[in-house]
Tab-separated table of C-alpha atoms in Angstrom:
chain	number	residue	atom	x	y	z
A	1	MET	CA	-12.724	27.027	46.704
A	2	ALA	CA	-9.873	25.369	44.890
A	3	ASP	CA	-6.645	26.347	43.207
A	4	VAL	CA	-6.256	25.173	39.618
A	5	VAL	CA	-2.527	24.530	39.995
A	6	THR	CA	-3.171	22.393	43.077
A	7	GLN	CA	-5.853	20.465	41.197
A	8	MET	CA	-3.492	19.926	38.291
A	9	THR	CA	-0.897	18.539	40.694
A	10	GLU	CA	-3.520	16.177	42.099
A	11	ILE	CA	-4.357	14.658	38.700
A	12	LEU	CA	-0.746	14.302	37.536
A	13	PRO	CA	-0.450	10.690	38.781
A	14	ALA	CA	-3.370	9.758	36.536
A	15	LEU	CA	-1.269	11.100	33.654
A	16	HIS	CA	1.742	8.996	34.684
A	17	SER	CA	3.596	12.012	36.063
A	18	LEU	CA	4.731	13.169	39.453
A	19	THR	CA	5.538	16.728	38.439
A	20	GLU	CA	4.402	19.035	35.668
A	21	SER	CA	7.774	18.722	33.955
A	22	ASP	CA	7.254	14.927	33.677
A	23	LEU	CA	4.213	15.363	31.443
A	24	VAL	CA	4.725	13.974	27.958
A	25	PHE	CA	1.507	13.988	25.938
A	26	VAL	CA	0.008	17.147	27.396
A	27	THR	CA	1.403	20.314	28.942
A	28	GLY	CA	0.501	22.091	32.150
A	29	ASP	CA	-0.805	25.071	30.177
A	30	GLU	CA	-3.105	22.811	28.173
A	31	ILE	CA	-4.452	21.312	31.382
A	32	ILE	CA	-5.178	24.766	32.788
A	33	ARG	CA	-7.001	25.706	29.613
A	34	LEU	CA	-9.053	22.516	29.896
A	35	TYR	CA	-9.958	23.433	33.475
A	36	ASP	CA	-11.008	26.887	32.318
A	37	GLU	CA	-13.257	25.399	29.643
A	38	ALA	CA	-14.730	22.969	32.145
A	39	VAL	CA	-15.489	25.804	34.578
A	40	LYS	CA	-17.234	27.763	31.827
A	41	ARG	CA	-19.363	24.729	30.946
A	42	LEU	CA	-20.125	24.317	34.634
A	43	ALA	CA	-21.315	27.924	34.834
A	44	ALA	CA	-23.685	27.374	31.919
A	45	ASN	CA	-24.998	23.986	33.097
A	46	LEU	CA	-25.618	24.681	36.789
A	47	THR	CA	-27.104	27.606	38.687
A	48	LEU	CA	-23.977	27.848	40.741
A	49	PHE	CA	-22.312	31.192	40.184
A	50	VAL	CA	-24.937	33.767	41.056
A	51	ALA	CA	-23.643	37.266	41.758
A	52	ILE	CA	-25.074	40.581	42.838
A	53	ASP	CA	-23.928	43.919	41.437
A	54	THR	CA	-24.707	47.286	42.986
A	55	SER	CA	-22.268	49.445	41.045
A	56	ILE	CA	-24.787	50.821	38.546
A	57	THR	CA	-26.575	54.078	39.333
A	58	LEU	CA	-29.355	55.673	37.348
A	59	VAL	CA	-28.636	58.630	35.110
A	60	SER	CA	-31.495	60.962	34.243
A	61	GLY	CA	-32.469	60.546	30.597
A	62	GLN	CA	-30.383	57.406	30.103
A	63	ALA	CA	-32.294	54.189	29.399
A	64	GLU	CA	-29.423	51.859	28.610
A	65	TYR	CA	-26.850	50.491	31.066
A	66	SER	CA	-24.045	47.969	30.768
A	67	LEU	CA	-24.435	44.566	32.332
A	68	PRO	CA	-21.692	43.412	34.705
A	69	SER	CA	-18.671	41.665	33.240
A	70	ARG	CA	-18.793	37.875	32.836
A	71	HIS	CA	-22.587	38.100	32.781
A	72	LEU	CA	-24.408	34.983	31.514
A	73	ALA	CA	-28.060	35.586	32.348
A	74	THR	CA	-30.031	38.168	34.312
A	75	ILE	CA	-32.102	36.851	37.201
A	76	ARG	CA	-33.480	40.066	38.683
A	77	ILE	CA	-32.998	43.819	38.459
A	78	ALA	CA	-34.149	45.961	41.366
A	79	LEU	CA	-34.274	49.520	42.573
A	80	PRO	CA	-34.394	50.370	46.282
A	81	THR	CA	-38.158	50.599	45.944
A	82	GLY	CA	-38.526	47.062	44.657
A	83	MET	CA	-37.934	44.531	41.908
A	84	LEU	CA	-38.440	45.611	38.315
A	85	THR	CA	-40.558	43.509	36.004
A	86	ALA	CA	-38.732	41.464	33.386
A	87	SER	CA	-40.282	42.515	30.113
A	88	THR	CA	-39.690	42.492	26.362
A	89	SER	CA	-39.637	45.290	23.816
A	90	ARG	CA	-42.665	43.789	22.123
A	91	ARG	CA	-44.715	43.833	25.320
A	92	LEU	CA	-43.635	47.392	26.090
A	93	GLU	CA	-44.504	48.470	22.548
A	94	VAL	CA	-48.038	47.218	23.048
A	95	LYS	CA	-48.179	49.093	26.333
A	96	ASP	CA	-46.624	52.355	25.145
A	97	ASP	CA	-45.797	53.364	21.559
A	98	ALA	CA	-43.100	55.687	22.812
A	99	PHE	CA	-41.640	53.210	25.328
A	100	GLY	CA	-38.111	54.088	24.258
A	101	THR	CA	-38.465	57.744	25.277
A	102	THR	CA	-41.183	57.919	27.950
A	103	THR	CA	-39.635	59.159	31.208
A	104	GLY	CA	-40.525	58.321	34.785
A	105	THR	CA	-39.578	55.963	37.598
A	106	PRO	CA	-38.482	52.661	36.025
A	107	THR	CA	-40.858	49.735	36.511
A	108	ASP	CA	-39.626	47.318	33.831
A	109	TRP	CA	-36.361	46.170	32.284
A	110	TYR	CA	-35.654	44.465	28.958
A	111	GLN	CA	-32.679	43.069	27.089
A	112	ASP	CA	-34.009	42.024	23.706
A	113	LYS	CA	-33.253	43.669	20.350
A	114	ILE	CA	-30.697	46.062	21.829
A	115	GLY	CA	-27.499	44.094	21.402
A	116	SER	CA	-25.586	42.102	23.963
A	117	GLY	CA	-24.051	43.223	27.223
A	118	VAL	CA	-26.649	45.885	27.993
A	119	PHE	CA	-30.118	46.255	29.462
A	120	ARG	CA	-32.665	49.062	29.217
A	121	LEU	CA	-35.208	50.448	31.638
A	122	TYR	CA	-38.768	51.551	31.051
A	123	PRO	CA	-39.718	54.279	31.627
A	124	VAL	CA	-36.449	56.106	31.021
A	125	PRO	CA	-35.217	57.313	34.444
A	126	ASN	CA	-35.859	60.955	35.257
A	127	THR	CA	-33.610	61.015	38.334
A	128	THR	CA	-29.901	60.494	38.929
A	129	GLY	CA	-28.084	58.538	41.604
A	130	THR	CA	-30.475	55.729	42.481
A	131	VAL	CA	-28.629	52.432	42.920
A	132	VAL	CA	-29.604	49.587	40.611
A	133	THR	CA	-29.166	46.052	41.964
A	134	VAL	CA	-28.537	43.380	39.345
A	135	ILE	CA	-28.713	39.714	40.350
A	136	TYR	CA	-27.262	37.590	37.602
A	137	LEU	CA	-25.688	34.305	36.594
A	138	GLU	CA	-22.004	34.713	35.820
A	139	TYR	CA	-18.989	32.629	34.896
A	140	PRO	CA	-15.895	32.859	37.087
A	141	ALA	CA	-12.796	34.776	36.137
A	142	GLU	CA	-10.765	33.070	33.430
A	143	LEU	CA	-8.043	30.716	34.603
A	144	ASP	CA	-4.941	31.833	32.755
A	145	CYS	CA	-1.739	30.057	31.831
A	146	GLU	CA	0.295	32.767	33.538
A	147	ARG	CA	-1.176	31.330	36.761
A	148	SER	CA	-2.269	34.768	37.991
A	149	THR	CA	-5.963	33.820	38.197
A	150	ARG	CA	-6.087	30.411	39.814
A	151	THR	CA	-9.242	30.184	41.899
A	152	ILE	CA	-12.088	27.835	41.070
A	153	PRO	CA	-14.896	29.174	43.292
A	154	ALA	CA	-16.806	25.931	43.661
A	155	PRO	CA	-17.273	23.311	46.404
A	156	ASP	CA	-14.591	20.644	46.514
A	157	TRP	CA	-16.852	17.886	45.235
A	158	ILE	CA	-17.801	19.957	42.191
A	159	VAL	CA	-14.090	20.588	41.587
A	160	ASP	CA	-13.609	16.790	41.638
A	161	MET	CA	-16.108	16.643	38.774
A	162	LEU	CA	-13.924	19.113	36.879
A	163	ASP	CA	-10.905	16.867	37.519
A	164	TRP	CA	-12.673	13.938	35.838
A	165	GLU	CA	-13.779	16.179	32.991
A	166	VAL	CA	-10.234	17.349	32.335
A	167	LEU	CA	-8.900	13.790	32.490
A	168	ALA	CA	-11.603	12.718	30.035
A	169	GLU	CA	-10.441	15.408	27.610
A	170	VAL	CA	-6.787	14.443	27.963
A	171	TYR	CA	-7.451	10.719	27.563
A	172	GLY	CA	-9.619	11.464	24.541
A	173	GLN	CA	-7.012	13.572	22.744
A	174	ASN	CA	-5.406	12.130	19.651
A	175	SER	CA	-2.009	10.993	20.933
A	176	ASP	CA	-0.061	7.857	21.764
A	177	ALA	CA	-1.602	8.006	25.241
A	178	GLN	CA	-5.149	8.090	23.932
A	179	MET	CA	-7.571	5.856	25.836
A	180	PRO	CA	-11.012	6.438	24.285
A	181	GLU	CA	-12.767	3.898	26.494
A	182	VAL	CA	-11.543	5.666	29.640
A	183	ALA	CA	-12.475	9.050	28.181
A	184	ALA	CA	-15.990	7.823	27.423
A	185	HIS	CA	-16.330	6.295	30.883
A	186	LEU	CA	-15.139	9.456	32.627
A	187	LYS	CA	-17.698	11.484	30.693
A	188	GLN	CA	-20.341	9.137	32.085
A	189	LEU	CA	-18.912	9.715	35.565
A	190	VAL	CA	-19.110	13.476	35.040
A	191	GLY	CA	-22.741	13.029	33.985
A	192	PHE	CA	-23.374	11.180	37.244
A	193	TYR	CA	-21.883	14.059	39.241
A	194	GLN	CA	-23.932	16.509	37.206
A	195	GLN	CA	-27.214	14.771	38.006
A	196	ALA	CA	-26.480	15.043	41.706
A	197	ALA	CA	-25.401	18.668	41.338
A	198	GLU	CA	-28.563	19.598	39.429
A	199	ALA	CA	-30.657	18.174	42.257
A	200	ASP	CA	-28.859	20.485	44.696
A	201	TYR	CA	-28.340	23.639	42.632
A	202	GLY	CA	-30.685	23.496	39.667
A	203	GLY	CA	-29.864	23.512	35.985
A	204	GLY	CA	-28.194	26.429	34.256
A	205	ARG	CA	-29.607	29.182	32.084
B	1	MET	CA	-10.907	2.925	59.963
B	2	ILE	CA	-7.939	5.226	59.958
B	3	VAL	CA	-6.406	6.539	56.763
B	4	SER	CA	-3.350	4.284	56.857
B	5	SER	CA	-5.585	1.222	57.071
B	6	LEU	CA	-7.694	2.460	54.151
B	7	ILE	CA	-4.593	3.018	52.024
B	8	GLU	CA	-3.275	-0.446	52.871
B	9	ARG	CA	-6.567	-2.039	51.867
B	10	VAL	CA	-6.530	-0.194	48.562
B	11	PHE	CA	-2.982	-1.360	47.851
B	12	GLU	CA	-3.974	-4.940	48.651
B	13	ARG	CA	-6.917	-4.698	46.232
B	14	VAL	CA	-4.682	-3.567	43.366
B	15	ASP	CA	-1.883	-5.983	44.267
B	16	GLU	CA	0.579	-3.242	45.135
B	17	SER	CA	3.285	-3.452	47.793
B	18	VAL	CA	2.152	-1.630	50.931
B	19	ALA	CA	5.661	-0.975	52.215
B	20	ASN	CA	7.289	-0.040	48.898
B	21	PRO	CA	4.630	0.850	46.323
B	22	VAL	CA	5.814	0.917	42.734
B	23	TYR	CA	2.891	1.760	40.428
B	24	TYR	CA	0.880	4.000	42.744
B	25	THR	CA	1.830	6.435	45.470
B	26	ARG	CA	0.240	6.856	48.898
B	27	GLU	CA	-0.542	10.468	48.002
B	28	GLU	CA	-2.391	9.314	44.917
B	29	VAL	CA	-4.522	6.917	46.951
B	30	LEU	CA	-5.139	9.551	49.620
B	31	ALA	CA	-6.382	12.004	47.001
B	32	LEU	CA	-8.819	9.390	45.690
B	33	LEU	CA	-10.020	8.538	49.201
B	34	ASN	CA	-10.821	12.237	49.643
B	35	LYS	CA	-12.637	12.322	46.311
B	36	GLY	CA	-14.648	9.267	47.306
B	37	GLN	CA	-15.511	10.811	50.657
B	38	ARG	CA	-16.623	14.072	49.071
B	39	LEU	CA	-18.741	12.302	46.462
B	40	PHE	CA	-20.389	10.082	49.069
B	41	CYS	CA	-21.208	13.057	51.292
B	42	ALA	CA	-22.543	15.054	48.329
B	43	LEU	CA	-24.776	12.196	47.172
B	44	THR	CA	-26.148	11.440	50.636
B	45	HIS	CA	-25.958	14.883	52.359
B	46	GLY	CA	-24.275	12.966	55.145
B	47	ILE	CA	-22.310	15.827	56.745
B	48	GLU	CA	-24.314	18.560	58.460
B	49	ARG	CA	-22.969	21.534	60.364
B	50	VAL	CA	-24.533	24.463	62.168
B	51	SER	CA	-22.994	27.865	61.533
B	52	THR	CA	-23.838	31.370	62.673
B	53	PHE	CA	-24.221	34.138	60.127
B	54	ALA	CA	-24.542	37.789	61.113
B	55	LEU	CA	-27.169	39.916	59.369
B	56	THR	CA	-26.711	43.554	58.429
B	57	ALA	CA	-29.331	46.268	58.765
B	58	THR	CA	-31.226	47.112	55.544
B	59	THR	CA	-29.528	44.307	53.610
B	60	ALA	CA	-31.642	41.590	52.015
B	61	ILE	CA	-29.057	39.494	50.129
B	62	TYR	CA	-25.715	38.272	51.462
B	63	SER	CA	-22.606	36.552	50.136
B	64	VAL	CA	-21.999	33.541	52.350
B	65	MET	CA	-19.081	31.496	51.059
B	66	THR	CA	-16.758	34.428	50.594
B	67	THR	CA	-17.695	35.923	53.949
B	68	SER	CA	-17.595	33.512	56.812
B	69	ILE	CA	-18.663	29.875	56.395
B	70	THR	CA	-15.646	28.136	54.896
B	71	ASP	CA	-17.128	24.664	54.391
B	72	TRP	CA	-20.277	26.064	52.820
B	73	THR	CA	-21.670	24.080	49.866
B	74	GLY	CA	-24.613	26.352	49.095
B	75	ILE	CA	-27.157	23.933	50.566
B	76	PRO	CA	-28.913	25.273	53.678
B	77	ILE	CA	-31.344	22.753	55.184
B	78	ARG	CA	-32.649	24.669	58.176
B	79	VAL	CA	-32.392	28.339	59.062
B	80	THR	CA	-33.474	29.905	62.329
B	81	LEU	CA	-33.405	33.411	63.785
B	82	SER	CA	-33.511	33.683	67.573
B	83	GLY	CA	-34.832	30.140	67.714
B	84	LEU	CA	-37.653	30.726	65.218
B	85	ARG	CA	-37.486	28.812	61.961
B	86	LEU	CA	-37.430	30.748	58.691
B	87	THR	CA	-39.529	29.444	55.810
B	88	PRO	CA	-37.650	28.592	52.598
B	89	VAL	CA	-38.970	30.452	49.574
B	90	THR	CA	-37.879	31.341	46.069
B	91	VAL	CA	-37.357	34.808	44.617
B	92	HIS	CA	-40.306	34.162	42.340
B	93	GLN	CA	-42.556	33.469	45.326
B	94	LEU	CA	-41.428	36.688	46.977
B	95	ASP	CA	-42.196	38.620	43.787
B	96	ALA	CA	-45.709	37.173	43.902
B	97	LEU	CA	-46.027	37.921	47.620
B	98	LYS	CA	-45.050	41.580	47.499
B	99	GLU	CA	-43.662	43.831	44.769
B	100	THR	CA	-41.514	45.761	47.207
B	101	TRP	CA	-40.202	42.746	49.124
B	102	PHE	CA	-36.625	43.694	48.300
B	103	SER	CA	-36.828	46.904	50.335
B	104	THR	CA	-39.318	45.873	53.032
B	105	ALA	CA	-37.799	46.019	56.508
B	106	GLY	CA	-38.762	44.010	59.556
B	107	THR	CA	-37.897	40.770	61.347
B	108	PRO	CA	-36.906	38.110	58.811
B	109	THR	CA	-39.377	35.260	58.493
B	110	LYS	CA	-38.368	33.775	55.151
B	111	TYR	CA	-35.103	32.957	53.431
B	112	PHE	CA	-33.893	31.912	50.002
B	113	SER	CA	-30.594	30.773	48.549
B	114	LEU	CA	-29.373	31.599	45.073
B	115	GLY	CA	-26.574	29.580	43.544
B	116	LEU	CA	-23.598	28.741	45.636
B	117	ASN	CA	-22.937	31.983	47.386
B	118	LEU	CA	-26.042	34.137	47.846
B	119	LEU	CA	-28.449	33.907	50.759
B	120	GLY	CA	-31.387	36.270	51.139
B	121	VAL	CA	-33.909	37.038	53.864
B	122	TYR	CA	-37.333	38.664	53.845
B	123	PRO	CA	-38.037	41.115	55.300
B	124	GLN	CA	-34.559	42.628	55.461
B	125	PRO	CA	-33.449	43.339	59.049
B	126	ALA	CA	-34.448	46.802	60.232
B	127	GLY	CA	-31.582	47.020	62.699
B	128	ALA	CA	-28.174	45.472	63.287
B	129	GLY	CA	-27.231	42.742	65.740
B	130	SER	CA	-29.252	39.733	64.637
B	131	SER	CA	-27.699	36.456	63.474
B	132	LEU	CA	-28.989	33.464	61.605
B	133	SER	CA	-28.292	29.937	62.770
B	134	ILE	CA	-27.884	27.926	59.571
B	135	THR	CA	-27.832	24.140	59.452
B	136	HIS	CA	-26.178	23.312	56.141
B	137	ILE	CA	-24.635	20.497	54.203
B	138	ALA	CA	-20.885	20.728	54.621
B	139	THR	CA	-17.766	19.508	52.913
B	140	PRO	CA	-16.081	16.729	54.900
B	141	ALA	CA	-12.718	17.501	56.462
B	142	VAL	CA	-9.824	16.695	54.146
B	143	LEU	CA	-7.916	13.538	55.087
B	144	ASP	CA	-4.236	14.338	55.030
B	145	HIS	CA	-2.403	12.120	57.484
B	146	ASP	CA	-2.366	8.476	58.423
B	147	GLY	CA	-4.050	8.674	61.812
B	148	GLU	CA	-7.191	10.486	60.702
B	149	THR	CA	-10.620	8.918	60.445
B	150	PRO	CA	-13.142	9.884	57.735
B	151	GLU	CA	-16.229	11.696	59.004
B	152	MET	CA	-18.500	9.216	57.251
B	153	PRO	CA	-20.112	6.462	59.339
B	154	GLU	CA	-17.621	3.675	60.086
B	155	GLU	CA	-19.612	1.038	58.226
B	156	THR	CA	-19.322	3.063	55.013
B	157	HIS	CA	-15.524	3.271	55.061
B	158	PRO	CA	-15.111	0.190	52.842
B	159	LEU	CA	-16.929	2.179	50.163
B	160	LEU	CA	-13.981	4.580	50.132
B	161	VAL	CA	-11.668	1.631	49.533
B	162	ASP	CA	-13.944	0.578	46.668
B	163	PHE	CA	-13.902	4.026	45.083
B	164	ALA	CA	-10.133	4.460	45.323
B	165	SER	CA	-9.485	0.928	44.024
B	166	TYR	CA	-11.640	1.686	40.983
B	167	ALA	CA	-10.273	5.178	40.301
B	168	LEU	CA	-6.631	4.059	40.474
B	169	ARG	CA	-7.236	1.976	37.347
B	170	HIS	CA	-8.217	4.945	35.175
B	171	LYS	CA	-4.678	5.480	33.984
B	172	GLU	CA	-4.364	1.842	32.970
B	173	GLY	CA	-7.618	1.709	31.058
B	174	GLY	CA	-8.688	-1.289	29.037
B	175	GLN	CA	-9.245	-4.585	30.787
B	176	GLU	CA	-7.828	-3.366	34.119
B	177	LEU	CA	-10.409	-0.610	34.331
B	178	GLN	CA	-13.175	-2.912	33.161
B	179	ASN	CA	-12.266	-5.363	35.924
B	180	ALA	CA	-12.303	-2.565	38.506
B	181	ILE	CA	-15.766	-1.331	37.575
B	182	MET	CA	-17.293	-3.690	40.101
B	183	TYR	CA	-15.793	-1.480	42.828
B	184	LEU	CA	-17.565	1.560	41.398
B	185	ASP	CA	-20.777	-0.451	41.294
B	186	SER	CA	-20.290	-1.347	44.954
B	187	PHE	CA	-19.647	2.298	45.844
B	188	ALA	CA	-22.711	3.462	43.932
B	189	LYS	CA	-24.942	0.864	45.573
B	190	GLY	CA	-23.625	1.838	48.997
B	191	ALA	CA	-24.257	5.511	48.276
B	192	ARG	CA	-27.753	4.651	47.085
B	193	LYS	CA	-28.493	2.665	50.251
B	194	TYR	CA	-27.198	5.333	52.630
B	195	GLY	CA	-28.687	8.080	50.504
B	196	ALA	CA	-32.108	6.531	51.017
B	197	PHE	CA	-31.480	6.401	54.766
B	198	PHE	CA	-30.346	10.034	54.993
B	199	ARG	CA	-33.180	11.086	52.702
B	200	SER	CA	-35.835	9.481	54.880
B	201	ARG	CA	-34.218	11.057	57.929
B	202	ALA	CA	-34.272	14.469	56.235
B	203	VAL	CA	-37.970	14.009	55.423
B	204	ALA	CA	-38.744	13.007	59.005
B	205	GLN	CA	-36.862	15.986	60.392
B	206	GLY	CA	-38.491	18.366	57.944
B	207	TYR	CA	-35.312	19.627	56.320
B	208	ASP	CA	-35.719	22.252	53.640
B	209	LYS	CA	-33.696	20.363	51.076
B	210	LEU	CA	-33.352	16.641	50.415
B	211	PRO	CA	-30.419	14.755	48.907
B	212	CYS	CA	-30.618	13.555	45.332
B	213	ASP	CA	-32.896	10.524	45.003
B	214	LEU	CA	-30.356	8.048	43.699
B	215	SER	CA	-33.007	5.407	43.090
B	216	THR	CA	-34.027	7.464	40.037
B	217	VAL	CA	-30.486	7.760	38.665
B	218	ASP	CA	-29.544	5.199	36.052
B	219	ILE	CA	-25.953	4.099	36.567
B	220	SER	CA	-26.015	1.140	34.181
B	221	SER	CA	-24.084	3.066	31.516
B	222	LEU	CA	-21.600	4.162	34.144
B	223	ILE	CA	-20.679	0.617	35.142
B	224	ARG	CA	-20.251	-0.649	31.610
B	225	ILE	CA	-17.094	-0.005	29.615
B	226	LYS	CA	-16.914	-0.737	25.920
B	227	LEU	CA	-13.403	-1.635	24.927
B	228	ALA	CA	-12.173	-0.888	21.432
B	229	SER	CA	-12.081	-4.123	19.430
B	230	GLN	CA	-8.606	-5.479	18.759
B	231	ALA	CA	-7.296	-5.461	15.180
B	232	ARG	CA	-7.971	-8.705	13.270
B	233	GLY	CA	-5.548	-10.196	10.729
B	234	GLY	CA	-2.253	-8.748	9.603
B	235	TYR	CA	-0.707	-9.615	12.938
B	236	LYS	CA	2.869	-10.703	12.390
B	237	ARG	CA	4.734	-13.067	14.621
B	238	ALA	CA	8.240	-14.259	13.949
B	239	ASN	CA	8.839	-17.989	13.160
B	240	ASP	CA	11.668	-19.963	14.650
B	241	ASN	CA	14.064	-18.465	12.108
B	242	GLY	CA	13.089	-14.942	13.074
B	243	GLN	CA	11.119	-14.404	9.851
B	244	PRO	CA	7.740	-12.615	10.198
B	245	GLN	CA	4.668	-14.761	9.455
B	246	GLN	CA	1.631	-12.974	8.062
B	247	GLY	CA	-1.670	-13.562	9.816
B	248	VAL	CA	-0.349	-15.636	12.707
B	249	ALA	CA	-1.368	-14.524	16.142
């Protein structure tokens, strides 16, 4: 776990500054935004931020439910009786013409052709109250410039990779302090970190 | 080597005064020594720790990092329950094994990890009171004062000096960074050598997860910096009378 303001302080010397107020070619807020973007890329590129949600309960007659916030990809959906099968509307249509209205104990879930941010169950639940467990890939809470959300929930060595990524972006920006060769090199360094991280955690969605 | 000695060696490499540094600060070097240590340990899986994790009745999946193990990196390498080793599996394998694995109760015999934070067991514990003993790859302790010694093997400490000496040059760029790349090359070769050692040890000890095989990672592009070509012609230099001369370097 790391704090984005602490990380920013750590990379200030590489930007010829000892404090945030010394910065000339970039601001502290810009650096935080760069960290936020780097964290979001990290979430998409590595299977790192996997979460479990148990806040959804079945409602009789309701097929569609909202996915958790900051959801990137669904890994599994389960009821207390067991895992549901990941399916598609096309497969369910072949199985049951009336798949959108058939009621029963859910055995499958699908997310296609129904818009984003939701999933549906087949058959449509005919009971209320059963807890639905969703295991999913997420991206961490947004790091904001107000400094209220500051946590980067990653191991320290992965956070180091984010430091290099942010420095690469700053050195690559069009300014009097631009150093494109350093920016290009740091992107290679980030790629090196990423290869090692993929071996440990697996690629993203 | 202790931290103060490492910092001094880095300053000597970059021709900086040890007593009164001008271009770099001790804190800056210390931060880079920590980065080098973390990268080395991540590449080689050199730091292992054993932690205890309590299981809860009728719960199959647990959050680890946010619960109890503070230096957790999401990489368990051996998990036991009451001295018996649990078999590592994937969620997909459990789906193939039994449809209702998620709700099956019993004495755990298998485990899986998902991402950084989630750890699951199958079957889920029927009752409370059991604990897992997890051998996992850990983050090295942060170096923050002069008398500390890095957790890495002593003979690898010069690699930290190499990494910090290289990384200090980032903010200078250009030829200075290009000249310092040899230190990164030295660090990478050292990590590759010790990574192979730790990897073969992990294979021999039957660990569930091996470190990245660095022999398959191409670092040639990493240790080569292409500098922007300097402008040709139009360079003005004053003559003895202070008048600019076109095209004279």
